[in-house]
PDB file of C-alpha atoms in Angstrom:
ATOM      1  CA  MET V 213     200.193  39.536  77.754  1.00 46.00           C
ATOM      2  CA  ASP V 214     198.175  36.447  78.690  1.00 47.00           C
ATOM      3  CA  SER V 215     198.106  33.590  76.289  1.00 48.00           C
ATOM      4  CA  PRO V 216     194.758  32.433  74.753  1.00 47.00           C
ATOM      5  CA  THR V 217     195.254  29.070  76.330  1.00 48.00           C
ATOM      6  CA  GLY V 218     195.107  30.518  79.836  1.00 50.00           C
ATOM      7  CA  THR V 219     191.983  32.568  79.028  1.00 47.00           C
ATOM      8  CA  GLN V 220     190.206  29.544  77.622  1.00 49.00           C
ATOM      9  CA  GLY V 221     191.102  27.554  80.741  1.00 50.00           C
ATOM     10  CA  HIS V 222     189.622  30.171  83.064  1.00 50.00           C
ATOM     11  CA  PHE V 223     186.406  30.308  80.931  1.00 44.00           C
ATOM     12  CA  SER V 224     185.963  26.537  81.072  1.00 51.00           C
ATOM     13  CA  LYS V 225     186.398  26.470  84.834  1.00 54.00           C
ATOM     14  CA  GLY V 226     183.849  29.307  85.260  1.00 54.00           C
ATOM     15  CA  LEU V 227     181.275  27.531  83.063  1.00 43.00           C
ATOM     16  CA  LEU V 228     181.716  24.288  84.969  1.00 46.00           C
ATOM     17  CA  LEU V 229     181.283  26.090  88.295  1.00 51.00           C
ATOM     18  CA  SER V 230     178.104  27.856  87.102  1.00 53.00           C
ATOM     19  CA  ALA V 231     176.596  24.593  85.886  1.00 45.00           C
ATOM     20  CA  SER V 232     177.339  22.927  89.230  1.00 47.00           C
ATOM     21  CA  VAL V 233     175.722  25.739  91.194  1.00 42.00           C
ATOM     22  CA  LEU V 234     172.636  25.689  88.925  1.00 46.00           C
ATOM     23  CA  ALA V 235     172.261  21.949  89.338  1.00 42.00           C
ATOM     24  CA  LEU V 236     172.353  22.268  93.111  1.00 43.00           C
ATOM     25  CA  TRP V 237     169.949  25.245  93.129  1.00 46.00           C
ATOM     26  CA  ILE V 238     167.146  23.626  91.071  1.00 45.00           C
ATOM     27  CA  PRO V 239     165.046  21.188  93.245  1.00 45.00           C
ATOM     28  CA  GLN V 240     164.695  17.574  92.225  1.00 41.00           C
ATOM     29  CA  GLY V 241     161.750  16.935  89.868  1.00 39.00           C
ATOM     30  CA  SER V 242     161.122  20.607  89.041  1.00 41.00           C
ATOM     31  CA  TRP V 243     161.904  19.961  85.397  1.00 42.00           C
ATOM     32  CA  ALA V 244     158.751  17.960  84.991  1.00 51.00           C
ATOM     33  CA  ALA V 245     155.829  19.809  83.385  1.00 83.00           C
ATOM     34  CA  LEU V 246     152.646  20.314  85.399  1.00 89.00           C
ATOM     35  CA  HIS V 247     149.447  18.677  84.218  1.00 93.00           C
ATOM     36  CA  ILE V 248     145.902  19.027  85.571  1.00 95.00           C
ATOM     37  CA  GLN V 249     143.591  16.027  85.345  1.00 95.00           C
ATOM     38  CA  LYS V 250     139.822  16.560  85.684  1.00 96.00           C
ATOM     39  CA  ILE V 251     137.865  13.855  87.524  1.00 95.00           C
ATOM     40  CA  PRO V 252     135.327  13.497  86.000  1.00 94.00           C
ATOM     41  CA  GLU V 253     136.191  14.935  82.625  1.00 94.00           C
ATOM     42  CA  LYS V 254     132.633  16.255  82.043  1.00 93.00           C
ATOM     43  CA  PRO V 255     131.126  17.144  85.423  1.00 95.00           C
ATOM     44  CA  GLN V 256     127.387  17.499  85.888  1.00 95.00           C
ATOM     45  CA  LYS V 257     125.480  19.881  88.101  1.00 94.00           C
ATOM     46  CA  ASN V 258     125.780  19.184  91.875  1.00 94.00           C
ATOM     47  CA  GLN V 259     128.627  16.711  91.211  1.00 95.00           C
ATOM     48  CA  ASP V 260     132.025  16.889  92.956  1.00 96.00           C
ATOM     49  CA  LEU V 261     134.950  17.867  90.717  1.00 96.00           C
ATOM     50  CA  LEU V 262     138.591  16.986  91.489  1.00 96.00           C
ATOM     51  CA  LEU V 263     141.402  18.892  89.763  1.00 96.00           C
ATOM     52  CA  SER V 264     144.437  16.673  90.330  1.00 96.00           C
ATOM     53  CA  VAL V 265     147.864  18.264  89.765  1.00 95.00           C
ATOM     54  CA  GLN V 266     150.493  15.883  88.363  1.00 93.00           C
ATOM     55  CA  GLY V 267     154.213  16.575  88.038  1.00 91.00           C
ATOM     56  CA  ILE V 268     154.537  18.816  91.105  1.00 89.00           C
ATOM     57  CA  PRO V 269     157.938  18.639  92.897  1.00 89.00           C
ATOM     58  CA  ASP V 270     158.334  17.031  96.293  1.00 88.00           C
ATOM     59  CA  THR V 271     159.287  20.340  97.936  1.00 90.00           C
ATOM     60  CA  PHE V 272     157.717  23.746  97.218  1.00 93.00           C
ATOM     61  CA  GLN V 273     156.837  26.910  99.064  1.00 94.00           C
ATOM     62  CA  ASP V 274     153.139  27.296  98.156  1.00 95.00           C
ATOM     63  CA  PHE V 275     150.616  27.065  95.332  1.00 96.00           C
ATOM     64  CA  ILE V 276     147.765  29.334  94.234  1.00 96.00           C
ATOM     65  CA  TRP V 277     144.582  28.492  92.302  1.00 97.00           C
ATOM     66  CA  TYR V 278     142.816  31.034  90.068  1.00 97.00           C
ATOM     67  CA  LEU V 279     139.494  31.032  88.181  1.00 96.00           C
ATOM     68  CA  GLY V 280     139.400  33.299  85.140  1.00 94.00           C
ATOM     69  CA  LYS V 281     141.317  34.381  82.088  1.00 93.00           C
ATOM     70  CA  GLU V 282     143.913  36.322  84.098  1.00 92.00           C
ATOM     71  CA  THR V 283     145.818  35.449  87.273  1.00 93.00           C
ATOM     72  CA  ASP V 284     145.452  38.347  89.698  1.00 93.00           C
ATOM     73  CA  GLY V 285     143.946  39.174  93.078  1.00 91.00           C
ATOM     74  CA  GLY V 286     140.382  39.338  91.716  1.00 93.00           C
ATOM     75  CA  THR V 287     140.508  35.819  90.253  1.00 95.00           C
ATOM     76  CA  ARG V 288     142.372  34.134  93.122  1.00 96.00           C
ATOM     77  CA  LEU V 289     140.456  31.231  94.671  1.00 96.00           C
ATOM     78  CA  PHE V 290     142.854  30.362  97.473  1.00 97.00           C
ATOM     79  CA  THR V 291     146.500  30.095  98.464  1.00 96.00           C
ATOM     80  CA  TYR V 292     147.882  26.937 100.070  1.00 96.00           C
ATOM     81  CA  ILE V 293     151.005  27.106 102.263  1.00 94.00           C
ATOM     82  CA  PRO V 294     151.821  23.635 103.588  1.00 91.00           C
ATOM     83  CA  ASP V 295     154.174  24.714 106.405  1.00 87.00           C
ATOM     84  CA  ILE V 296     151.649  26.629 108.537  1.00 91.00           C
ATOM     85  CA  GLN V 297     148.855  25.513 110.867  1.00 91.00           C
ATOM     86  CA  ARG V 298     146.072  26.837 108.638  1.00 93.00           C
ATOM     87  CA  PRO V 299     147.467  26.201 105.170  1.00 94.00           C
ATOM     88  CA  GLN V 300     144.500  27.347 103.041  1.00 95.00           C
ATOM     89  CA  ARG V 301     143.751  31.055 102.687  1.00 94.00           C
ATOM     90  CA  ASP V 302     140.653  31.888 100.588  1.00 95.00           C
ATOM     91  CA  GLY V 303     140.720  34.684  98.001  1.00 95.00           C
ATOM     92  CA  ASN V 304     138.179  37.043  96.428  1.00 93.00           C
ATOM     93  CA  ALA V 305     136.997  34.570  93.794  1.00 94.00           C
ATOM     94  CA  MET V 306     136.069  31.922  96.375  1.00 94.00           C
ATOM     95  CA  GLN V 307     132.684  33.581  97.203  1.00 92.00           C
ATOM     96  CA  GLN V 308     130.173  30.832  98.159  1.00 92.00           C
ATOM     97  CA  ARG V 309     132.133  27.983  96.603  1.00 94.00           C
ATOM     98  CA  ASP V 310     133.075  24.952  98.697  1.00 95.00           C
ATOM     99  CA  ILE V 311     136.694  24.171  97.686  1.00 96.00           C
ATOM    100  CA  VAL V 312     139.278  22.136  99.605  1.00 95.00           C
ATOM    101  CA  GLY V 313     143.009  22.241  98.821  1.00 95.00           C
ATOM    102  CA  PHE V 314     145.419  19.301  99.292  1.00 95.00           C
ATOM    103  CA  PRO V 315     149.163  19.241 100.059  1.00 93.00           C
ATOM    104  CA  ASN V 316     149.936  17.723  96.637  1.00 93.00           C
ATOM    105  CA  GLY V 317     148.601  20.839  94.872  1.00 94.00           C
ATOM    106  CA  SER V 318     145.175  19.398  93.938  1.00 96.00           C
ATOM    107  CA  MET V 319     141.784  20.910  94.759  1.00 96.00           C
ATOM    108  CA  LEU V 320     138.268  19.487  95.236  1.00 96.00           C
ATOM    109  CA  LEU V 321     135.166  21.474  94.293  1.00 96.00           C
ATOM    110  CA  HIS V 322     132.007  20.257  96.061  1.00 96.00           C
ATOM    111  CA  HIS V 323     128.604  20.482  94.326  1.00 95.00           C
ATOM    112  CA  ALA V 324     129.812  22.050  91.110  1.00 95.00           C
ATOM    113  CA  GLN V 325     127.420  24.484  89.416  1.00 95.00           C
ATOM    114  CA  PRO V 326     127.287  25.843  85.849  1.00 95.00           C
ATOM    115  CA  ASP V 327     128.643  29.160  87.213  1.00 94.00           C
ATOM    116  CA  ASP V 328     131.851  27.327  88.171  1.00 96.00           C
ATOM    117  CA  SER V 329     132.719  26.808  84.506  1.00 95.00           C
ATOM    118  CA  GLY V 330     135.805  28.611  83.219  1.00 95.00           C
ATOM    119  CA  THR V 331     139.607  28.514  83.111  1.00 96.00           C
ATOM    120  CA  TYR V 332     141.388  27.200  86.224  1.00 97.00           C
ATOM    121  CA  HIS V 333     145.048  28.151  86.751  1.00 96.00           C
ATOM    122  CA  VAL V 334     147.505  26.759  89.276  1.00 96.00           C
ATOM    123  CA  GLU V 335     150.869  28.355  90.162  1.00 95.00           C
ATOM    124  CA  VAL V 336     153.365  26.341  92.191  1.00 95.00           C
ATOM    125  CA  THR V 337     156.179  28.395  93.720  1.00 94.00           C
ATOM    126  CA  ILE V 338     159.319  26.319  94.084  1.00 92.00           C
ATOM    127  CA  ASN V 339     161.435  29.284  95.315  1.00 92.00           C
ATOM    128  CA  PRO V 340     161.300  33.029  94.794  1.00 90.00           C
ATOM    129  CA  SER V 341     162.964  32.660  91.396  1.00 91.00           C
ATOM    130  CA  TRP V 342     161.103  29.593  90.081  1.00 92.00           C
ATOM    131  CA  THR V 343     157.327  29.165  89.557  1.00 93.00           C
ATOM    132  CA  MET V 344     155.567  26.367  87.669  1.00 94.00           C
ATOM    133  CA  ARG V 345     152.164  26.948  86.012  1.00 94.00           C
ATOM    134  CA  ALA V 346     149.358  24.940  84.437  1.00 95.00           C
ATOM    135  CA  LYS V 347     145.749  25.562  83.424  1.00 95.00           C
ATOM    136  CA  THR V 348     142.669  23.682  82.246  1.00 96.00           C
ATOM    137  CA  GLU V 349     139.170  24.423  80.966  1.00 96.00           C
ATOM    138  CA  VAL V 350     136.152  23.233  83.002  1.00 96.00           C
ATOM    139  CA  GLN V 351     132.577  23.095  81.706  1.00 95.00           C
ATOM    140  CA  VAL V 352     129.880  22.108  84.218  1.00 96.00           C
ATOM    141  CA  ALA V 353     126.752  20.859  82.469  1.00 92.00           C
ATOM    142  CA  GLY V 354     123.381  21.942  83.789  1.00 85.00           C
ATOM    143  CA  LYS V 355     120.117  20.033  83.728  1.00 69.00           C
ATOM    144  CA  LEU V 356     119.102  18.407  80.477  1.00 53.00           C
ATOM    145  CA  THR V 357     116.734  20.646  78.581  1.00 50.00           C
ATOM    146  CA  GLU V 358     113.372  18.981  78.144  1.00 52.00           C
ATOM    147  CA  LEU V 359     111.832  19.093  74.702  1.00 51.00           C
ATOM    148  CA  PRO V 360     108.504  20.969  74.590  1.00 57.00           C
ATOM    149  CA  VAL V 361     105.476  18.739  74.330  1.00 55.00           C
ATOM    150  CA  THR V 362     103.390  19.542  71.272  1.00 54.00           C
ATOM    151  CA  HIS V 363      99.647  19.008  71.626  1.00 53.00           C
ATOM    152  CA  LEU V 364      97.973  18.065  68.374  1.00 51.00           C
ATOM    153  CA  PRO V 365      94.583  19.694  67.783  1.00 61.00           C
ATOM    154  CA  MET V 366      91.778  17.170  68.194  1.00 63.00           C
ATOM    155  CA  SER V 367      88.828  17.661  65.890  1.00 73.00           C
ATOM    156  CA  THR V 368      85.219  16.655  66.465  1.00 80.00           C
ATOM    157  CA  ALA V 369      85.501  13.800  63.979  1.00 77.00           C
ATOM    158  CA  ILE V 370      88.392  12.245  65.908  1.00 83.00           C
ATOM    159  CA  VAL V 371      86.458  12.487  69.181  1.00 80.00           C
ATOM    160  CA  ALA V 372      83.370  10.904  67.586  1.00 81.00           C
ATOM    161  CA  ALA V 373      85.449   8.091  66.102  1.00 83.00           C
ATOM    162  CA  ILE V 374      86.986   7.345  69.494  1.00 87.00           C
ATOM    163  CA  LEU V 375      83.568   7.242  71.192  1.00 83.00           C
ATOM    164  CA  ILE V 376      82.020   5.015  68.510  1.00 88.00           C
ATOM    165  CA  GLY V 377      84.978   2.662  68.630  1.00 85.00           C
ATOM    166  CA  SER V 378      84.714   2.385  72.399  1.00 85.00           C
ATOM    167  CA  LEU V 379      80.974   1.648  72.256  1.00 85.00           C
ATOM    168  CA  ALA V 380      81.463  -0.939  69.525  1.00 84.00           C
ATOM    169  CA  ALA V 381      84.166  -2.684  71.491  1.00 85.00           C
ATOM    170  CA  GLY V 382      81.953  -2.746  74.620  1.00 83.00           C
ATOM    171  CA  SER V 383      78.980  -4.142  72.679  1.00 83.00           C
ATOM    172  CA  LEU V 384      81.135  -6.841  71.125  1.00 83.00           C
ATOM    173  CA  LEU V 385      82.451  -7.849  74.537  1.00 85.00           C
ATOM    174  CA  ILE V 386      78.951  -8.068  76.078  1.00 89.00           C
ATOM    175  CA  GLY V 387      77.656 -10.094  73.100  1.00 85.00           C
ATOM    176  CA  SER V 388      80.538 -12.534  73.388  1.00 84.00           C
ATOM    177  CA  ILE V 389      79.876 -13.100  77.091  1.00 88.00           C
ATOM    178  CA  ALA V 390      76.118 -13.656  76.488  1.00 84.00           C
ATOM    179  CA  TYR V 391      76.834 -16.120  73.674  1.00 83.00           C
ATOM    180  CA  LEU V 392      79.175 -18.131  75.878  1.00 83.00           C
ATOM    181  CA  LEU V 393      76.586 -18.304  78.686  1.00 83.00           C
ATOM    182  CA  VAL V 394      73.739 -19.424  76.383  1.00 82.00           C
ATOM    183  CA  THR V 395      75.922 -21.995  74.634  1.00 82.00           C
ATOM    184  CA  ARG V 396      77.010 -23.421  77.951  1.00 78.00           C
ATOM    185  CA  GLY V 397      73.379 -23.752  79.122  1.00 77.00           C
ATOM    186  CA  TRP V 398      72.381 -25.580  75.933  1.00 74.00           C
ATOM    187  CA  ARG V 399      75.270 -27.972  76.256  1.00 75.00           C
ATOM    188  CA  ASN V 400      74.374 -28.829  79.867  1.00 72.00           C
ATOM    189  CA  GLN V 401      70.693 -29.436  78.951  1.00 70.00           C
ATOM    190  CA  SER V 402      71.633 -31.660  76.007  1.00 70.00           C
ATOM    191  CA  HIS V 403      73.962 -33.664  78.230  1.00 64.00           C
ATOM    192  CA  ARG V 404      71.189 -34.309  80.821  1.00 66.00           C
ATOM    193  CA  MET V 405      68.663 -35.362  78.154  1.00 65.00           C
ATOM    194  CA  ALA V 406      71.169 -37.785  76.640  1.00 64.00           C
ATOM    195  CA  THR V 407      71.792 -39.319  80.076  1.00 64.00           C
ATOM    196  CA  THR V 408      68.165 -39.705  81.362  1.00 61.00           C
ATOM    197  CA  GLY V 409      66.180 -39.770  78.127  1.00 57.00           C
ATOM    198  CA  LYS V 410      63.652 -37.296  79.639  1.00 54.00           C
ATOM    199  CA  PRO V 411      63.591 -33.529  79.425  1.00 52.00           C
ATOM    200  CA  GLU V 412      63.903 -31.541  82.555  1.00 50.00           C
ATOM    201  CA  LEU V 413      60.636 -30.476  84.209  1.00 49.00           C
ATOM    202  CA  GLY V 414      62.154 -27.464  85.838  1.00 50.00           C
ATOM    203  CA  PRO V 415      65.354 -25.449  85.891  1.00 50.00           C
ATOM    204  CA  SER V 416      68.142 -26.685  88.047  1.00 49.00           C
ATOM    205  CA  HIS V 417      69.292 -24.065  90.547  1.00 48.00           C
ATOM    206  CA  ASN V 418      72.450 -25.940  91.482  1.00 49.00           C
ATOM    207  CA  THR V 419      74.776 -26.308  88.512  1.00 48.00           C
ATOM    208  CA  ASP V 420      77.265 -28.375  90.500  1.00 53.00           C
ATOM    209  CA  ASP V 421      74.668 -31.103  91.425  1.00 51.00           C
ATOM    210  CA  ASP V 422      74.838 -34.059  89.011  1.00 55.00           C
ATOM    211  CA  ASN V 423      71.698 -35.803  90.485  1.00 57.00           C
ATOM    212  CA  ILE V 424      68.530 -35.872  88.351  1.00 58.00           C
ATOM    213  CA  TYR V 425      65.191 -35.159  90.032  1.00 54.00           C
ATOM    214  CA  GLU V 426      61.740 -36.038  88.602  1.00 57.00           C
ATOM    215  CA  VAL V 427      58.489 -34.421  89.744  1.00 54.00           C
ATOM    216  CA  MET V 428      55.530 -36.843  90.260  1.00 60.00           C
ATOM    217  CA  PRO V 429      51.862 -35.682  90.343  1.00 58.00           C
ATOM    218  CA  SER V 430      49.912 -36.099  93.602  1.00 55.00           C
ATOM    219  CA  PRO V 431      47.192 -38.908  93.718  1.00 56.00           C
ATOM    220  CA  VAL V 432      43.584 -37.757  93.400  1.00 52.00           C
ATOM    221  CA  LEU V 433      40.454 -39.512  94.851  1.00 50.00           C
ATOM    222  CA  VAL V 434      37.034 -39.364  93.247  1.00 50.00           C
ATOM    223  CA  SER V 435      34.361 -38.319  95.714  1.00 50.00           C
ATOM    224  CA  PRO V 436      30.880 -40.018  95.473  1.00 52.00           C
ATOM    225  CA  LEU V 437      29.311 -36.603  95.846  1.00 52.00           C
ATOM    226  CA  GLY V 438      31.093 -35.383  92.772  1.00 54.00           C
ATOM    227  CA  GLY V 439      34.339 -33.673  92.194  1.00 52.00           C
ATOM    228  CA  THR V 440      37.808 -34.734  93.017  1.00 52.00           C
ATOM    229  CA  VAL V 441      39.543 -34.627  96.327  1.00 49.00           C
ATOM    230  CA  SER V 442      43.269 -34.568  96.669  1.00 50.00           C
ATOM    231  CA  VAL V 443      44.777 -37.112  98.978  1.00 47.00           C
ATOM    232  CA  ASN V 444      47.024 -34.516 100.377  1.00 51.00           C
ATOM    233  CA  ALA V 445      44.017 -32.224 101.068  1.00 49.00           C
ATOM    234  CA  MET V 446      41.694 -34.832 102.856  1.00 54.00           C
ATOM    235  CA  PRO V 447      43.110 -36.471 106.035  1.00 58.00           C
ATOM    236  CA  LEU V 448      42.545 -40.247 106.471  1.00 59.00           C
ATOM    237  CA  PRO V 449      40.223 -41.435 109.383  1.00 64.00           C
ATOM    238  CA  LEU V 450      41.961 -42.855 112.417  1.00 68.00           C
ATOM    239  CA  PRO V 451      41.081 -46.421 113.585  1.00 67.00           C
ATOM    240  CA  PRO V 452      38.991 -46.735 116.791  1.00 69.00           C
ATOM    241  CA  PRO V 453      40.933 -47.420 119.935  1.00 68.00           C
ATOM    242  CA  LEU V 454      41.043 -51.045 121.144  1.00 65.00           C
ATOM    243  CA  GLU V 455      39.239 -51.935 124.362  1.00 64.00           C
ATOM    244  CA  PRO V 456      41.553 -53.121 127.115  1.00 62.00           C
ATOM    245  CA  VAL V 457      41.343 -56.864 127.825  1.00 57.00           C
ATOM    246  CA  PRO V 458      41.267 -57.729 131.519  1.00 60.00           C
ATOM    247  CA  GLU V 459      44.025 -59.931 132.730  1.00 58.00           C
ATOM    248  CA  ASN V 460      41.644 -62.624 134.317  1.00 58.00           C
ATOM    249  CA  HIS V 461      39.431 -62.921 131.223  1.00 57.00           C
ATOM    250  CA  HIS V 462      40.553 -66.518 130.470  1.00 56.00           C
ATOM    251  CA  TYR V 463      40.076 -67.641 134.103  1.00 58.00           C
ATOM    252  CA  GLN V 464      36.452 -66.374 134.085  1.00 61.00           C
ATOM    253  CA  ASP V 465      35.672 -68.551 131.076  1.00 62.00           C
ATOM    254  CA  LEU V 466      36.854 -71.640 132.960  1.00 62.00           C
ATOM    255  CA  LEU V 467      34.897 -70.854 136.110  1.00 64.00           C
ATOM    256  CA  ASN V 468      31.663 -69.941 134.316  1.00 67.00           C
ATOM    257  CA  PRO V 469      31.543 -72.049 131.140  1.00 65.00           C
ATOM    258  CA  ASP V 470      28.862 -71.397 128.589  1.00 63.00           C
ATOM    259  CA  PRO V 471      26.238 -74.268 128.868  1.00 65.00           C
ATOM    260  CA  ALA V 472      24.937 -73.841 125.307  1.00 62.00           C
ATOM    261  CA  PRO V 473      27.316 -76.244 123.652  1.00 58.00           C
ATOM    262  CA  TYR V 474      26.626 -79.003 126.189  1.00 53.00           C
ATOM    263  CA  CYS V 475      22.809 -78.741 125.913  1.00 53.00           C
ATOM    264  CA  GLN V 476      22.964 -79.684 122.275  1.00 55.00           C
ATOM    265  CA  LEU V 477      24.507 -83.129 123.019  1.00 54.00           C
ATOM    266  CA  VAL V 478      21.993 -86.028 122.627  1.00 58.00           C
ATOM    267  CA  PRO V 479      22.728 -89.409 124.314  1.00 59.00           C
ATOM    268  CA  THR V 480      22.868 -92.402 122.013  1.00 59.00           C
ATOM    269  CA  PRO V 481      20.373 -95.253 122.548  1.00 56.00           C
TER     270      PRO V 481
END
């Protein structure tokens, strides 16, 4: 009959051997829990959504993404096998969605729509006997709902008040402009009278001209036949033309002197 001490020794050795084999069989980092991070946390319509998987081991066989409450063939989005040439294989739930898988287990959804809202599952297969799982809820917001515009009923009295107010405001504006123009004209006239001491005989057409002009009446001649004749109306007579003087006029006087002055001389006794 075997002693209890020998049986206990065999049991301890078997337990130690099983623990060693289990430690070698489980991949490094597989104890870490998976976590899915949404970037952004609250996606909007037509915005890209990244579901980043954290805590995935360095080595794994494949991973599968699902969209729905259950994880089956009808809800499978795609399967990603990193060791083949075409690693991503789309599933039935992919439909028209534009999703890209990455070797680290993450996925990127382009142009997210409200129909993409739901529960996303990821299953990472470490080996045939070990699978890690995680899930997250995604809600894609649609367009902001616009509040309906309420139109208040407008009565006849309100319309009449608006029209009367507009007319009154226009009349007040026109009256103010006219008052400013008249006041400015009076001030300019008062300034000219204070400078010259005489009122203006006529309106000045050039407001920028500081010169003062005075209108003088035209001279009037009294006609001997009666009535008045304006100087400006009757032209003055021209003087008669001068006769030309011959050049040898003085020499003729010396050659033919006038004897009248000499005949009047009387000799003295």
